GROMACS .gro file of C-alpha atoms in nm:
model
  137
    1ILE     CA    1  -1.034   0.932  -0.961
    2ASP     CA    2  -1.179   0.583  -0.938
    3ARG     CA    3  -0.969   0.425  -0.667
    4LYS     CA    4  -0.972   0.045  -0.674
    5ILE     CA    5  -1.051   0.010  -0.305
    6PHE     CA    6  -1.294  -0.243  -0.180
    7HIS     CA    7  -1.421  -0.371   0.151
    8VAL     CA    8  -1.519  -0.736   0.149
    9PRO     CA    9  -1.661  -0.917   0.452
   10GLY     CA   10  -1.584  -1.276   0.560
   11ASP     CA   11  -1.700  -1.539   0.312
   12GLU     CA   12  -1.694  -1.300   0.017
   13MET     CA   13  -1.324  -1.232   0.086
   14ASN     CA   14  -1.249  -1.605   0.090
   15GLU     CA   15  -1.418  -1.636  -0.251
   16TRP     CA   16  -1.216  -1.342  -0.386
   17LEU     CA   17  -0.888  -1.486  -0.255
   18ALA     CA   18  -0.972  -1.826  -0.409
   19LYS     CA   19  -1.000  -1.661  -0.753
   20HIS     CA   20  -0.662  -1.485  -0.729
   21SER     CA   21  -0.322  -1.648  -0.711
   22PHE     CA   22  -0.075  -1.482  -0.478
   23HIS     CA   23   0.206  -1.559  -0.241
   24SER     CA   24   0.355  -1.380   0.053
   25ILE     CA   25   0.637  -1.141  -0.014
   26THR     CA   26   0.949  -1.282   0.141
   27ASN     CA   27   1.311  -1.193   0.167
   28GLU     CA   28   1.603  -1.420   0.235
   29ASN     CA   29   1.480  -1.463   0.594
   30ASP     CA   30   1.125  -1.552   0.479
   31VAL     CA   31   0.975  -1.245   0.648
   32GLU     CA   32   0.627  -1.134   0.546
   33ILE     CA   33   0.557  -0.761   0.530
   34LYS     CA   34   0.339  -0.668   0.823
   35GLY     CA   35   0.252  -0.335   0.976
   36ARG     CA   36  -0.021  -0.142   1.148
   37PRO     CA   37  -0.336  -0.061   0.949
   38CYS     CA   38  -0.440   0.304   0.974
   39TYR     CA   39  -0.723   0.346   0.726
   40LYS     CA   40  -0.883   0.007   0.674
   41GLY     CA   41  -0.945  -0.132   0.330
   42ILE     CA   42  -0.809  -0.378   0.080
   43THR     CA   43  -0.667  -0.276  -0.255
   44THR     CA   44  -0.439  -0.407  -0.525
   45GLY     CA   45  -0.200  -0.210  -0.738
   46LYS     CA   46   0.156  -0.158  -0.851
   47VAL     CA   47   0.420  -0.038  -0.609
   48PHE     CA   48   0.576   0.304  -0.660
   49ILE     CA   49   0.883   0.388  -0.450
   50PRO     CA   50   1.006   0.744  -0.510
   51LYS     CA   51   1.381   0.795  -0.488
   52ASN     CA   52   1.340   1.167  -0.415
   53LEU     CA   53   1.071   1.436  -0.393
   54GLU     CA   54   1.092   1.504  -0.767
   55ASP     CA   55   0.984   1.143  -0.836
   56LEU     CA   56   0.653   1.216  -0.664
   57GLN     CA   57   0.551   1.422  -0.968
   58ASN     CA   58   0.552   1.101  -1.175
   59ILE     CA   59   0.335   0.868  -0.967
   60PRO     CA   60   0.148   0.643  -1.212
   61GLU     CA   61  -0.230   0.613  -1.175
   62GLN     CA   62  -0.358   0.343  -0.937
   63SER     CA   63  -0.023   0.317  -0.754
   64ILE     CA   64   0.055   0.198  -0.406
   65LEU     CA   65   0.302   0.448  -0.261
   66VAL     CA   66   0.582   0.289  -0.057
   67MET     CA   67   0.816   0.515   0.142
   68PRO     CA   68   1.021   0.511   0.462
   69MET     CA   69   0.775   0.776   0.586
   70THR     CA   70   0.561   1.050   0.434
   71THR     CA   71   0.598   1.425   0.477
   72ILE     CA   72   0.374   1.719   0.400
   73ASP     CA   73   0.534   1.738   0.052
   74VAL     CA   74   0.355   1.416  -0.049
   75ILE     CA   75  -0.003   1.542  -0.011
   76LYS     CA   76  -0.033   1.724  -0.343
   77TYR     CA   77   0.074   1.411  -0.533
   78LEU     CA   78  -0.172   1.161  -0.383
   79ASN     CA   79  -0.438   1.185  -0.655
   80ASN     CA   80  -0.300   0.874  -0.828
   81VAL     CA   81  -0.241   0.678  -0.506
   82ILE     CA   82  -0.475   0.394  -0.401
   83GLY     CA   83  -0.268   0.271  -0.106
   84ILE     CA   84   0.017   0.376   0.122
   85ILE     CA   85   0.282   0.162   0.295
   86THR     CA   86   0.553   0.311   0.516
   87ASP     CA   87   0.849   0.155   0.693
   88GLU     CA   88   0.808   0.380   0.994
   89GLY     CA   89   0.528   0.539   1.192
   90GLY     CA   90   0.231   0.465   1.412
   91VAL     CA   91  -0.137   0.558   1.423
   92THR     CA   92  -0.064   0.929   1.474
   93CYS     CA   93   0.209   0.965   1.210
   94HIS     CA   94   0.169   1.178   0.897
   95ALA     CA   95   0.083   0.883   0.667
   96ALA     CA   96  -0.183   0.762   0.910
   97ILE     CA   97  -0.347   1.103   0.931
   98ILE     CA   98  -0.350   1.174   0.557
   99SER     CA   99  -0.471   0.824   0.473
  100ARG     CA  100  -0.769   0.866   0.706
  101GLU     CA  101  -0.847   1.212   0.569
  102MET     CA  102  -0.819   1.101   0.205
  103LYS     CA  103  -0.970   0.753   0.262
  104ILE     CA  104  -0.667   0.568   0.126
  105PRO     CA  105  -0.591   0.222   0.273
  106CYS     CA  106  -0.264   0.249   0.463
  107ILE     CA  107  -0.019   0.034   0.656
  108VAL     CA  108   0.250   0.203   0.864
  109GLY     CA  109   0.543   0.062   1.060
  110ALA     CA  110   0.612  -0.206   0.797
  111LYS     CA  111   0.985  -0.180   0.883
  112ASN     CA  112   1.138  -0.325   0.564
  113ALA     CA  113   0.881  -0.262   0.290
  114THR     CA  114   1.112  -0.031   0.093
  115ALA     CA  115   1.388  -0.293   0.105
  116ILE     CA  116   1.169  -0.587  -0.001
  117LEU     CA  117   0.936  -0.427  -0.256
  118LYS     CA  118   1.044  -0.305  -0.599
  119ASN     CA  119   0.886  -0.051  -0.833
  120GLY     CA  120   0.616  -0.219  -1.041
  121ASP     CA  121   0.552  -0.511  -0.804
  122GLN     CA  122   0.181  -0.596  -0.804
  123VAL     CA  123   0.065  -0.626  -0.443
  124LEU     CA  124  -0.239  -0.687  -0.230
  125LEU     CA  125  -0.246  -0.428   0.047
  126ASP     CA  126  -0.468  -0.567   0.324
  127ALA     CA  127  -0.510  -0.273   0.558
  128ILE     CA  128  -0.756  -0.470   0.767
  129SER     CA  129  -0.509  -0.732   0.886
  130GLY     CA  130  -0.196  -0.519   0.826
  131VAL     CA  131  -0.035  -0.752   0.570
  132VAL     CA  132   0.112  -0.689   0.225
  133LYS     CA  133   0.134  -0.977  -0.022
  134LYS     CA  134   0.287  -0.990  -0.367
  135LEU     CA  135   0.041  -1.095  -0.634
  136VAL     CA  136   0.131  -1.344  -0.902
  137LEU     CA  137  -0.144  -1.294  -1.159
   0.00000   0.00000   0.00000
């Protein structure tokens, strides 16, 4: 699978951001989604929030998986995933470990990501700074 993951240093990142229009994801309290990066990287893709374990069988290609937390059941379905965001967890949680092993940019402990994001939202997952932003392309 060709994962759309890229690492861009300093000035090159500023150039990339200047070419893309985006705004911070906010809720009624104007809260940006922030968490702890576990496997560093920056990627863009569409959000996929499974409602149950059966939904995991239908993850679209190039998706960013958003869940309260991951479990061992998720591993076999990660081939189409280019990023992971969880509401809960820290650097030793399941999502953190599998993201490092599979080299998938990941942010954990994002608290309200599943409440703010919707299926199909196009996002920038910045797992260097630990911020998720909704893209308006």
